[in-house]
């Protein structure tokens, strides 16, 4: 039996902000709106994010999470969020 399993990580992608002064995007994750935590240290300069936060970082296979993405401008102001619900795949066979 393997000592660790490879679990697929949820991939997120979004459309760019229409604002000209956007420098990047922040991603938040939690089990509900009250428990959201920002999981990006600095604004992402891409339109996609792969959440590899398994184990101690918080993701549990088979669980469902609320994810929010905000656009960030040069003054560190954040836009209204886009929001989605993500269920982490649970396709690893038990040991």
PDB file of C-alpha atoms in Angstrom, residues 9-52:
ATOM      1  CA  UNK A   9      -6.480  19.525  -6.743  1.00  0.00           C
ATOM      2  CA  UNK A  10      -9.418  21.773  -7.656  1.00  0.00           C
ATOM      3  CA  UNK A  11      -8.568  24.157 -10.493  1.00  0.00           C
ATOM      4  CA  UNK A  12     -10.279  27.526 -10.737  1.00  0.00           C
ATOM      5  CA  UNK A  13     -10.340  29.943 -13.665  1.00  0.00           C
ATOM      6  CA  UNK A  14     -12.120  33.249 -14.204  1.00  0.00           C
ATOM      7  CA  UNK A  15     -12.533  36.042 -16.731  1.00  0.00           C
ATOM      8  CA  UNK A  16     -10.428  39.178 -16.394  1.00  0.00           C
ATOM      9  CA  UNK A  17     -11.744  42.269 -14.663  1.00  0.00           C
ATOM     10  CA  UNK A  18     -12.864  45.066 -16.968  1.00  0.00           C
ATOM     11  CA  UNK A  19     -11.055  47.651 -14.796  1.00  0.00           C
ATOM     12  CA  UNK A  20      -7.809  48.929 -16.274  1.00  0.00           C
ATOM     13  CA  UNK A  21      -6.012  49.319 -12.928  1.00  0.00           C
ATOM     14  CA  UNK A  22      -6.261  45.698 -11.732  1.00  0.00           C
ATOM     15  CA  UNK A  23      -2.902  44.285 -10.614  1.00  0.00           C
ATOM     16  CA  UNK A  24      -4.113  40.800  -9.694  1.00  0.00           C
ATOM     17  CA  UNK A  25      -6.622  38.621  -7.886  1.00  0.00           C
ATOM     18  CA  UNK A  26      -7.075  37.249  -4.369  1.00  0.00           C
ATOM     19  CA  UNK A  27      -8.639  33.862  -3.659  1.00  0.00           C
ATOM     20  CA  UNK A  28     -10.557  33.064  -0.463  1.00  0.00           C
ATOM     21  CA  UNK A  29     -11.753  29.633   0.707  1.00  0.00           C
ATOM     22  CA  UNK A  30     -13.886  28.359   3.599  1.00  0.00           C
ATOM     23  CA  UNK A  31     -16.640  25.963   4.501  1.00  0.00           C
ATOM     24  CA  UNK A  32     -19.085  28.898   4.546  1.00  0.00           C
ATOM     25  CA  UNK A  33     -19.095  32.708   4.201  1.00  0.00           C
ATOM     26  CA  UNK A  34     -18.263  33.228   7.884  1.00  0.00           C
ATOM     27  CA  UNK A  35     -15.213  30.973   7.636  1.00  0.00           C
ATOM     28  CA  UNK A  36     -13.587  32.417   4.503  1.00  0.00           C
ATOM     29  CA  UNK A  37      -9.820  32.861   4.689  1.00  0.00           C
ATOM     30  CA  UNK A  38      -7.625  34.495   2.043  1.00  0.00           C
ATOM     31  CA  UNK A  39      -5.327  31.805   0.658  1.00  0.00           C
ATOM     32  CA  UNK A  40      -3.219  34.038  -1.583  1.00  0.00           C
ATOM     33  CA  UNK A  41      -0.443  36.049   0.077  1.00  0.00           C
ATOM     34  CA  UNK A  42      -0.120  38.508  -2.788  1.00  0.00           C
ATOM     35  CA  UNK A  43      -2.469  39.178  -5.717  1.00  0.00           C
ATOM     36  CA  UNK A  44      -2.210  36.524  -8.429  1.00  0.00           C
ATOM     37  CA  UNK A  45      -1.207  37.866 -11.820  1.00  0.00           C
ATOM     38  CA  UNK A  46      -3.015  35.078 -13.640  1.00  0.00           C
ATOM     39  CA  UNK A  47      -6.643  34.164 -14.303  1.00  0.00           C
ATOM     40  CA  UNK A  48      -6.359  30.705 -12.784  1.00  0.00           C
ATOM     41  CA  UNK A  49      -5.490  29.038  -9.482  1.00  0.00           C
ATOM     42  CA  UNK A  50      -4.872  25.420  -8.472  1.00  0.00           C
ATOM     43  CA  UNK A  51      -5.749  24.851  -4.830  1.00  0.00           C
ATOM     44  CA  UNK A  52      -3.263  22.322  -3.443  1.00  0.00           C
TER      45      UNK A  52
END
